[in-house]
Each structure stands twice: as structure tokens, then as C-alpha cells.
GROMACS .gro file of N, CA and C in nm:
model
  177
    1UNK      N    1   3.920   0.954   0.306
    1UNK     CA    2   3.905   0.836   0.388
    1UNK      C    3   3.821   0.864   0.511
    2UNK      N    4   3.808   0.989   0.526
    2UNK     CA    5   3.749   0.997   0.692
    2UNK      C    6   3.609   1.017   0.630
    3UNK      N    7   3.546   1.050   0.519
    3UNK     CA    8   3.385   0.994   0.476
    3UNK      C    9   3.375   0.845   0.470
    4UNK      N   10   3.466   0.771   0.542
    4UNK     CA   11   3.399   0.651   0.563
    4UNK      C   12   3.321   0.679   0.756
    5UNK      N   13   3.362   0.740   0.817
    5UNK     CA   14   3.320   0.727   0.929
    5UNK      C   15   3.176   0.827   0.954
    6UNK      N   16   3.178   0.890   0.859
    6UNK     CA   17   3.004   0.959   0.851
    6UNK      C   18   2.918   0.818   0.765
    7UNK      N   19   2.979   0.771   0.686
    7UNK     CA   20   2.840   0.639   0.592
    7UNK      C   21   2.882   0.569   0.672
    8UNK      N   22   2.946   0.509   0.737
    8UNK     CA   23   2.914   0.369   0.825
    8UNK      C   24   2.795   0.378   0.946
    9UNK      N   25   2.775   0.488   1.013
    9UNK     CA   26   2.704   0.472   1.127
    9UNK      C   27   2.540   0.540   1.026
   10UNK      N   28   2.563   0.624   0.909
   10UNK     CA   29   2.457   0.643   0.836
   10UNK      C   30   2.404   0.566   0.783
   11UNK      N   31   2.480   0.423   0.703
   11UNK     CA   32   2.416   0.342   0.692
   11UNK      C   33   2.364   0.215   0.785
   12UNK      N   34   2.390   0.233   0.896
   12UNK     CA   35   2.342   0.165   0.982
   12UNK      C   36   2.234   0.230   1.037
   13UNK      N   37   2.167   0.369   1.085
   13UNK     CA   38   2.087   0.411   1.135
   13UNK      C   39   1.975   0.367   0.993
   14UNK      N   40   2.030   0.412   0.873
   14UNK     CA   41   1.892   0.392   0.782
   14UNK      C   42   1.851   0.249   0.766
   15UNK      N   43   1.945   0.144   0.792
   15UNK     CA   44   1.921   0.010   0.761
   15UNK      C   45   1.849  -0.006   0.899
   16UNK      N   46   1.873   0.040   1.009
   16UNK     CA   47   1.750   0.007   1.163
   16UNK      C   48   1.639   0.083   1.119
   17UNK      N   49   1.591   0.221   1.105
   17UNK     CA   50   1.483   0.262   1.035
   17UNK      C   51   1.373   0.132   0.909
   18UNK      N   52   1.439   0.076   0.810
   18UNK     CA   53   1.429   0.015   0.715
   18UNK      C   54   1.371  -0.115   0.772
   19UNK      N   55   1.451  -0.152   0.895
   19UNK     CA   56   1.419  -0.275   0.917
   19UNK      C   57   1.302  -0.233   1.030
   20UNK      N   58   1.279  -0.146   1.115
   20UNK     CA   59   1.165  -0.108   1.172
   20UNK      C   60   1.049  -0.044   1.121
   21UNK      N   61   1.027  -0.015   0.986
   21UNK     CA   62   0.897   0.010   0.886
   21UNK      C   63   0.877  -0.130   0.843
   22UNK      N   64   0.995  -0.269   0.830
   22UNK     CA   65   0.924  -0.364   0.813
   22UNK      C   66   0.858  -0.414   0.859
   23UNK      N   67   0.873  -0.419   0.993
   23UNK     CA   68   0.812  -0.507   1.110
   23UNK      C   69   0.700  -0.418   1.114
   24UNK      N   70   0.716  -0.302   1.155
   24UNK     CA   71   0.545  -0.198   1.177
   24UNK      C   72   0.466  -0.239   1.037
   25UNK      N   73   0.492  -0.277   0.890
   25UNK     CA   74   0.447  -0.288   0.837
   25UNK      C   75   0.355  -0.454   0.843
   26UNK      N   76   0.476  -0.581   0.881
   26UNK     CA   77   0.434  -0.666   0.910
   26UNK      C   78   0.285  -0.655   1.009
   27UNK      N   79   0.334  -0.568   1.112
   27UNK     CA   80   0.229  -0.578   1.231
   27UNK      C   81   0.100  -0.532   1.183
   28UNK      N   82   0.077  -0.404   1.097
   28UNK     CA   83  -0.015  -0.353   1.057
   28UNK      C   84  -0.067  -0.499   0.934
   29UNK      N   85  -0.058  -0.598   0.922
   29UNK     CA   86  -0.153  -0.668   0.768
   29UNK      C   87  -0.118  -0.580   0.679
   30UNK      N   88  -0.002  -0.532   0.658
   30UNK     CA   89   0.031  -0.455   0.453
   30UNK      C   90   0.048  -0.562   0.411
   31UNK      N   91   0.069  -0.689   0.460
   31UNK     CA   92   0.135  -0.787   0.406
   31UNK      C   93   0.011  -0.928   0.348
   32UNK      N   94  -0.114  -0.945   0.416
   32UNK     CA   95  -0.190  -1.019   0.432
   32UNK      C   96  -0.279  -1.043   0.303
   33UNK      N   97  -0.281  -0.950   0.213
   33UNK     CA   98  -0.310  -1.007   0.105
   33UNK      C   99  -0.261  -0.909   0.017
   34UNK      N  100  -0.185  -0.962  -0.087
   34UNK     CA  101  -0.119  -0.935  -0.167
   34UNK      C  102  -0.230  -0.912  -0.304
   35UNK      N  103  -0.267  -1.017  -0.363
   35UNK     CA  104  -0.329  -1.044  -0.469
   35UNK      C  105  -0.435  -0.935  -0.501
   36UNK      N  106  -0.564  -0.925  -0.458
   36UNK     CA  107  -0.674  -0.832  -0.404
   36UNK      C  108  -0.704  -0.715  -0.458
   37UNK      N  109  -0.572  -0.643  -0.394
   37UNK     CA  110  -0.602  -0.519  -0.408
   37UNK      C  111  -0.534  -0.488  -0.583
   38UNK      N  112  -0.429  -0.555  -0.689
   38UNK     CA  113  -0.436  -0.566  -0.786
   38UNK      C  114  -0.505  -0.595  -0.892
   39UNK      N  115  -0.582  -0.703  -0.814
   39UNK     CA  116  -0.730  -0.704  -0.915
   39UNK      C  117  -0.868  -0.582  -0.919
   40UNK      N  118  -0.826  -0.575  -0.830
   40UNK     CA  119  -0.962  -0.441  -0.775
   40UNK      C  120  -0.967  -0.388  -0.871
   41UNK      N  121  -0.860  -0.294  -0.957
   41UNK     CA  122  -0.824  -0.211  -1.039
   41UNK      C  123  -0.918  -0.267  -1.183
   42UNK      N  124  -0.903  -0.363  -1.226
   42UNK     CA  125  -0.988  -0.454  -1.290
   42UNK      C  126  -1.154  -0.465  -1.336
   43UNK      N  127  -1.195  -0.468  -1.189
   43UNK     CA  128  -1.331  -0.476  -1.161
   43UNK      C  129  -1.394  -0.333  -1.132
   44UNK      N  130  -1.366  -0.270  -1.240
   44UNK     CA  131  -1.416  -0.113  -1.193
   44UNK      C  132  -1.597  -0.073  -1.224
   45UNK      N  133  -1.653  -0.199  -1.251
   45UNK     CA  134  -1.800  -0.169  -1.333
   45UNK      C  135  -1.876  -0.131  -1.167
   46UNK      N  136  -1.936  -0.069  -1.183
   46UNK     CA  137  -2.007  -0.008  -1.052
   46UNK      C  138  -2.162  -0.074  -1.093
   47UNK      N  139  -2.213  -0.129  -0.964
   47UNK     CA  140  -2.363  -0.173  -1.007
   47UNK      C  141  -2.420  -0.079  -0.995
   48UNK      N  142  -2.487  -0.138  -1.142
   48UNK     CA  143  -2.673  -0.060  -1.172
   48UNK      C  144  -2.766   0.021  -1.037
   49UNK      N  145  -2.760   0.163  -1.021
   49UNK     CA  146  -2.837   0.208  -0.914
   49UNK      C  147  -2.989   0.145  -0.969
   50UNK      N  148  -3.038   0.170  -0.850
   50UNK     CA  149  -3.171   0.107  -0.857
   50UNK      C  150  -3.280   0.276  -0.933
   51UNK      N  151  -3.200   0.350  -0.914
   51UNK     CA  152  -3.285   0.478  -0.958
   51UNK      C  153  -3.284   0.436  -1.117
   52UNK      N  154  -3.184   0.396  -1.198
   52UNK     CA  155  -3.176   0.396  -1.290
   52UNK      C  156  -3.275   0.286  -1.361
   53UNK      N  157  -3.310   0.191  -1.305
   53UNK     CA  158  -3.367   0.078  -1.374
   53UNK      C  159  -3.538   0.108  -1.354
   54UNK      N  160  -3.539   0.170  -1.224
   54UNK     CA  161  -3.691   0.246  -1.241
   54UNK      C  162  -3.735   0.352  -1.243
   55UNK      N  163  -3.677   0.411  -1.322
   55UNK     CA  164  -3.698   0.526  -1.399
   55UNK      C  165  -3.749   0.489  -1.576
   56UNK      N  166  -3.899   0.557  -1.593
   56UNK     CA  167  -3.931   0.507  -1.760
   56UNK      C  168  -3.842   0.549  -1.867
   57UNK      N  169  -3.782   0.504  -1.968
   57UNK     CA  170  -3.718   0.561  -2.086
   57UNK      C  171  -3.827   0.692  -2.109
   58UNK      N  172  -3.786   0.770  -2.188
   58UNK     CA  173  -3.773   0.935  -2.217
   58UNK      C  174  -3.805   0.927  -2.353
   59UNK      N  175  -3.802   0.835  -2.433
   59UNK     CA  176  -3.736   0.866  -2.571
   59UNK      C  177  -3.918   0.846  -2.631
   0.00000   0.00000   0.00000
């Protein structure tokens, strides 16, 4: 019974931690676009360098 008096104030220090990475997170824009950065992953085709298109075929 007396490991209730070590998790009560432990879970209160980690739940203030928890709730102060939210707000720093709020403040920093982690939050501002959601969508974005999931599609990114998506669109991985890299444009055509320009070296490549003027350069003569070889063959």
C-alpha cells in the first residue's frame, strides 16, 4: 500500500512534463500542418537536372 505514495506524485510530475511538451509543441507549429508532410513521402520523383537533358546520347 505505501507504493501508492511513490505513483501518485510520479504520476503527476510525468502528466506536468506531458502536458508541457504539449504546449512547447503547440508553440513551436508541430501542429500547423498536419497533411504535407505525409504526402511528401509520395512525391519522391526529383526533377530532371538540366546537365542531363543537355548532354548528347552516347549510344
Amino acid at each position: 500500500m505505501s507504493i501508492i505514495y511513490v505513483l501518485i506524485p510520479l504520476s503527476v510530475i510525468l502528466m506536468v512534463f506531458a502536458i508541457g511538451f504539449f504546449f512547447w509543441a503547440v508553440k513551436n507549429d508541430q501542429f500547423d500542418d498536419l497533411d504535407s508532410p505525409a504526402l511528401d513521402v509520395l512525391d519522391d520523383d526529383e526533377p530532371a537536372s538540366k546537365t542531363d537533358e543537355e548532354t548528347p546520347d552516347r549510344s
